[in-house]
XYZ file of C-alpha atoms in Angstrom:
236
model
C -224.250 96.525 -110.977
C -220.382 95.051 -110.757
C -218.057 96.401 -113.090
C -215.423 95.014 -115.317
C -211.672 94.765 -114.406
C -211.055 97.367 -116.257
C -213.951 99.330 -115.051
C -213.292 98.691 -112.046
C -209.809 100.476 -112.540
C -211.012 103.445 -114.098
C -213.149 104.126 -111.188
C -210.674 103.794 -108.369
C -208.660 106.287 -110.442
C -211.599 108.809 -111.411
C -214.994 108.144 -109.722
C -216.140 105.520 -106.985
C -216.549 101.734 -106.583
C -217.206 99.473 -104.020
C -216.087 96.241 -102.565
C -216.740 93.598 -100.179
C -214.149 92.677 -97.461
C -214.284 90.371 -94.642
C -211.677 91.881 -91.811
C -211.345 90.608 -88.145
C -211.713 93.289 -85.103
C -210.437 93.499 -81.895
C -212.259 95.711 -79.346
C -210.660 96.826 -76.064
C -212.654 98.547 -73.548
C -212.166 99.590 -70.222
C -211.130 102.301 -67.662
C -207.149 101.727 -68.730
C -207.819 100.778 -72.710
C -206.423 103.939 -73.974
C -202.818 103.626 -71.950
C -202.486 99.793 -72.455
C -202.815 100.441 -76.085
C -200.755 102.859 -75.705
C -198.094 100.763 -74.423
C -198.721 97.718 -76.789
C -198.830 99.651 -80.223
C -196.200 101.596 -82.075
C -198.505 104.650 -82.957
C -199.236 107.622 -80.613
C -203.129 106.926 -79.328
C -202.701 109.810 -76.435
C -204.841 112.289 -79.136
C -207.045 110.308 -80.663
C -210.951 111.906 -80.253
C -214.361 110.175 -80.828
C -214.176 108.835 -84.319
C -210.958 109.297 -85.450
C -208.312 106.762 -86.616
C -205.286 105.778 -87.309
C -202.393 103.282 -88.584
C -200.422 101.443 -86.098
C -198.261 98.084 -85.735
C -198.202 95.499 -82.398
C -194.662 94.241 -82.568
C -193.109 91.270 -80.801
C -190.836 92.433 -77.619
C -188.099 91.475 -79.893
C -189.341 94.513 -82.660
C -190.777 91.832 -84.864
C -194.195 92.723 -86.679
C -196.979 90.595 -84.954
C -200.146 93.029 -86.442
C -200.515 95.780 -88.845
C -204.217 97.323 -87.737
C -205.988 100.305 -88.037
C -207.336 102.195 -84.681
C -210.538 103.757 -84.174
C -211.627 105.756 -81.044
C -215.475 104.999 -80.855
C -216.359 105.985 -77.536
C -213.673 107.238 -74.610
C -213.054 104.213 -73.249
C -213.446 102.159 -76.450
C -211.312 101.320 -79.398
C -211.650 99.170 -82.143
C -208.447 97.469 -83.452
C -209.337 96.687 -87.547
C -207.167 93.409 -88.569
C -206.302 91.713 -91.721
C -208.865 88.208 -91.945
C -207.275 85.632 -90.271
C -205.094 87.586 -88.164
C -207.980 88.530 -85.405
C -207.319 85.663 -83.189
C -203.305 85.860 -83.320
C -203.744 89.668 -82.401
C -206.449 89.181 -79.518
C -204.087 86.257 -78.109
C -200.981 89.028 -78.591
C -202.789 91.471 -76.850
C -203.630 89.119 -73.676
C -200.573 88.476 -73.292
C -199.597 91.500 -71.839
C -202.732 92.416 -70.266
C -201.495 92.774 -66.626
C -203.516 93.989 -63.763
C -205.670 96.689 -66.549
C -209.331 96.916 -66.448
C -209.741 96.588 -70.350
C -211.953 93.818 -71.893
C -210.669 92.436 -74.927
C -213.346 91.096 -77.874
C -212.769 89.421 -81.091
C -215.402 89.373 -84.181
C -215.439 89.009 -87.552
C -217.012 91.711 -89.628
C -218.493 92.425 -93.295
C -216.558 95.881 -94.649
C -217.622 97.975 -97.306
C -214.445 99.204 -98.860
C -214.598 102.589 -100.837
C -212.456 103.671 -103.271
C -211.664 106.505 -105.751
C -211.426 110.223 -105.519
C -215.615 110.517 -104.571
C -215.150 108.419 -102.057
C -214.066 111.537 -100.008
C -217.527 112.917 -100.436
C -218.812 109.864 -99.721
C -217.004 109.618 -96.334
C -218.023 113.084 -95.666
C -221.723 112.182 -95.585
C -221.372 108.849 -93.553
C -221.506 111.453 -90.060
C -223.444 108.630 -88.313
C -221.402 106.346 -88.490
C -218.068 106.353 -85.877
C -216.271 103.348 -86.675
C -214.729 104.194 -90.484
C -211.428 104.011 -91.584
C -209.966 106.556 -94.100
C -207.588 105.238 -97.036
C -205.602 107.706 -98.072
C -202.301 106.023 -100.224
C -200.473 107.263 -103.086
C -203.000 106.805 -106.179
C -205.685 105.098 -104.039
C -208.227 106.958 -101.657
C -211.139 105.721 -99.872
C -212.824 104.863 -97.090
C -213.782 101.586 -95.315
C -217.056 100.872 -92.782
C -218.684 98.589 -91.636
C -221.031 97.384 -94.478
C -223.942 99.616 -94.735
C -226.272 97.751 -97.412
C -228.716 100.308 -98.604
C -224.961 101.906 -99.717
C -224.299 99.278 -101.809
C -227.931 98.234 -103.435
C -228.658 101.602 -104.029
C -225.572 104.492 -104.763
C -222.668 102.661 -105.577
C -220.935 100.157 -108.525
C -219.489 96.906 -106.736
C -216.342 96.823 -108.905
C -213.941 93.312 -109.218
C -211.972 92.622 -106.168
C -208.827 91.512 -108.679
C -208.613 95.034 -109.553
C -208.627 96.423 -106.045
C -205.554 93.860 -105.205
C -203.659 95.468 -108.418
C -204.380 99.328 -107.218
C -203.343 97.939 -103.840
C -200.266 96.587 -105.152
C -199.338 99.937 -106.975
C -200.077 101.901 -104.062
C -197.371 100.005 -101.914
C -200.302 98.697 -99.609
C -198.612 96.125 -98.357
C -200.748 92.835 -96.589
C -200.825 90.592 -93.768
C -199.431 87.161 -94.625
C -198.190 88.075 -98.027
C -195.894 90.911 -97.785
C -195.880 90.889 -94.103
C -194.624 88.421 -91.605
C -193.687 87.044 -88.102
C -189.498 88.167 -89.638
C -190.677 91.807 -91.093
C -188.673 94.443 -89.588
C -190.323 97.359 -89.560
C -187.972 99.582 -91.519
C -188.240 96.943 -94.394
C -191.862 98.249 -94.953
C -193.247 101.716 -95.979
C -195.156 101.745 -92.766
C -192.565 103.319 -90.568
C -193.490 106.971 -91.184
C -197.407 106.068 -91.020
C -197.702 103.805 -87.576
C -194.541 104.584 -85.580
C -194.328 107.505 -83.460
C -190.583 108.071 -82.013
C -192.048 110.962 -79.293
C -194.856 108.365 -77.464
C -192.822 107.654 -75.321
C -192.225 103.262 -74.460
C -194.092 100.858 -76.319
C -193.112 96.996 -76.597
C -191.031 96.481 -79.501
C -189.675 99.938 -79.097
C -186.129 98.985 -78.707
C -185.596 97.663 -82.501
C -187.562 100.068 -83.816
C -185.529 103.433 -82.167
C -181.893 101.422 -82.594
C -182.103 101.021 -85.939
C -184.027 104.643 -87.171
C -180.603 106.416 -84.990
C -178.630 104.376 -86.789
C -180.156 105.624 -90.215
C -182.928 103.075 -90.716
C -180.074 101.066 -92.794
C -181.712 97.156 -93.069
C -180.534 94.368 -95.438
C -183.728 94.426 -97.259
C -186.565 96.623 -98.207
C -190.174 95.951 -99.489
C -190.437 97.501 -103.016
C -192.793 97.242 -106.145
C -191.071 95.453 -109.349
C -192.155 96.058 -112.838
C -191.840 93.411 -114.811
C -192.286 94.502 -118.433
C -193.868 91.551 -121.242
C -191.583 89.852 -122.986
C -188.741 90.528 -121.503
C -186.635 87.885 -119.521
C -185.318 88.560 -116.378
């Protein structure tokens, strides 16, 4: 069954409804994944046990967003890095760049997801214990989770809802994207991310030097990523 727009809506805001994503993943394995990570990304990976995730950025050596991924710790020695379509092969070429004398194995493929949202989707996640690689959503109006597509989910418990409405709860959430709200020029402190994948006690991570100058200066930037209402009728 797919749902209406407006159906659609109504269950990201009070029940659950599914979606179909394509996303790009990175996998690094190896005896030294876990510490080149965590010199490459912005978030603290030191903690991170079997199955759990989190938000992070890969920023140019200059501070400039390259990647804004989600992490996921699926066995000790091997993470997955979850990547906007499109963006898989700019991150895996990002990546071996600064792969120097590390035992970690770097793989790119392209994945179906099964994106969850609305306030069951919690329970939902709860049940899916099998499966390691899943990535919680958890933004302001919009929960979820995301896996790697598990049919029998789809044909047989949930309503595939109308991926225009999922881009409009995404927008009010203050989700921002890869290659629409995000670029090459972002500065981190222009986006909400900054309290979500930055972690100022890691200790060095490339990028870092931006990032820390400008949050001890008082995270003051010329420009800030926002939401704008725009109300009919009315000309602006």
């Amino acid at each position: 069954m797919t749902l209406s727009f407006d159906e659609t809506l109504e269950q990201i805001e009070r029940g659950v409804v599914a979606f179909i994503e394509s996303h790009d993943l990175v996998t690094a394995s190896g005896l030294d994944a876990r510490s080149f990570l965590q010199g490459q990304l912005s978030q603290d990976l030191s903690m991170l046990s079997l199955g759990d995730s989190c938000e992070s950025l890969v920023l140019s050596p200059q501070g400039k967003l390259e990647a804004y991924v989600r992490v996921c710790c699926v066995e000790e020695e091997t993470f997955v890095l979850d990547v906007a379509a499109g963006f898989g092969e700019l991150l895996l070429d990002r990546l071996r760049r600064f792969k120097l004398r590390v035992k970690v194995e770097l793989h790119l493929q392209s994945h179906e997801f099964l994106a969850v949202r609305g306030p069951r989707s919690v329970e939902l996640a709860d049940s899916l214990q099998e499966i390691i690689c899943k990535f919680p959503v958890d933004w302001p109006g919009l929960v979820g989770v995301d896996v790697v597509d598990v049919p029998q989910l789809r044909t047989d418990q949930l309503p595939m809802g109308d991926p225009k409405a999922l881009e409009v709860a995404r927008i009010r959430a203050g989700l921002p994207k890869m290659g629409l709200d995000l670029d090459e020029k972002t500065i981190v402190q222009e986006t909400p991310l900054t309290s979500r994948c930055v972690s100022f006690t890691k200790g060095c991570f490339t990028g870092q030097e931006l990032v820390a100058r400008i949050d001890a200066r008082g995270a003051n930037v010329p420009r800030h990523l926002c939401l704008l209402l725009v109300q009919p009728g009315i000309r602006h």
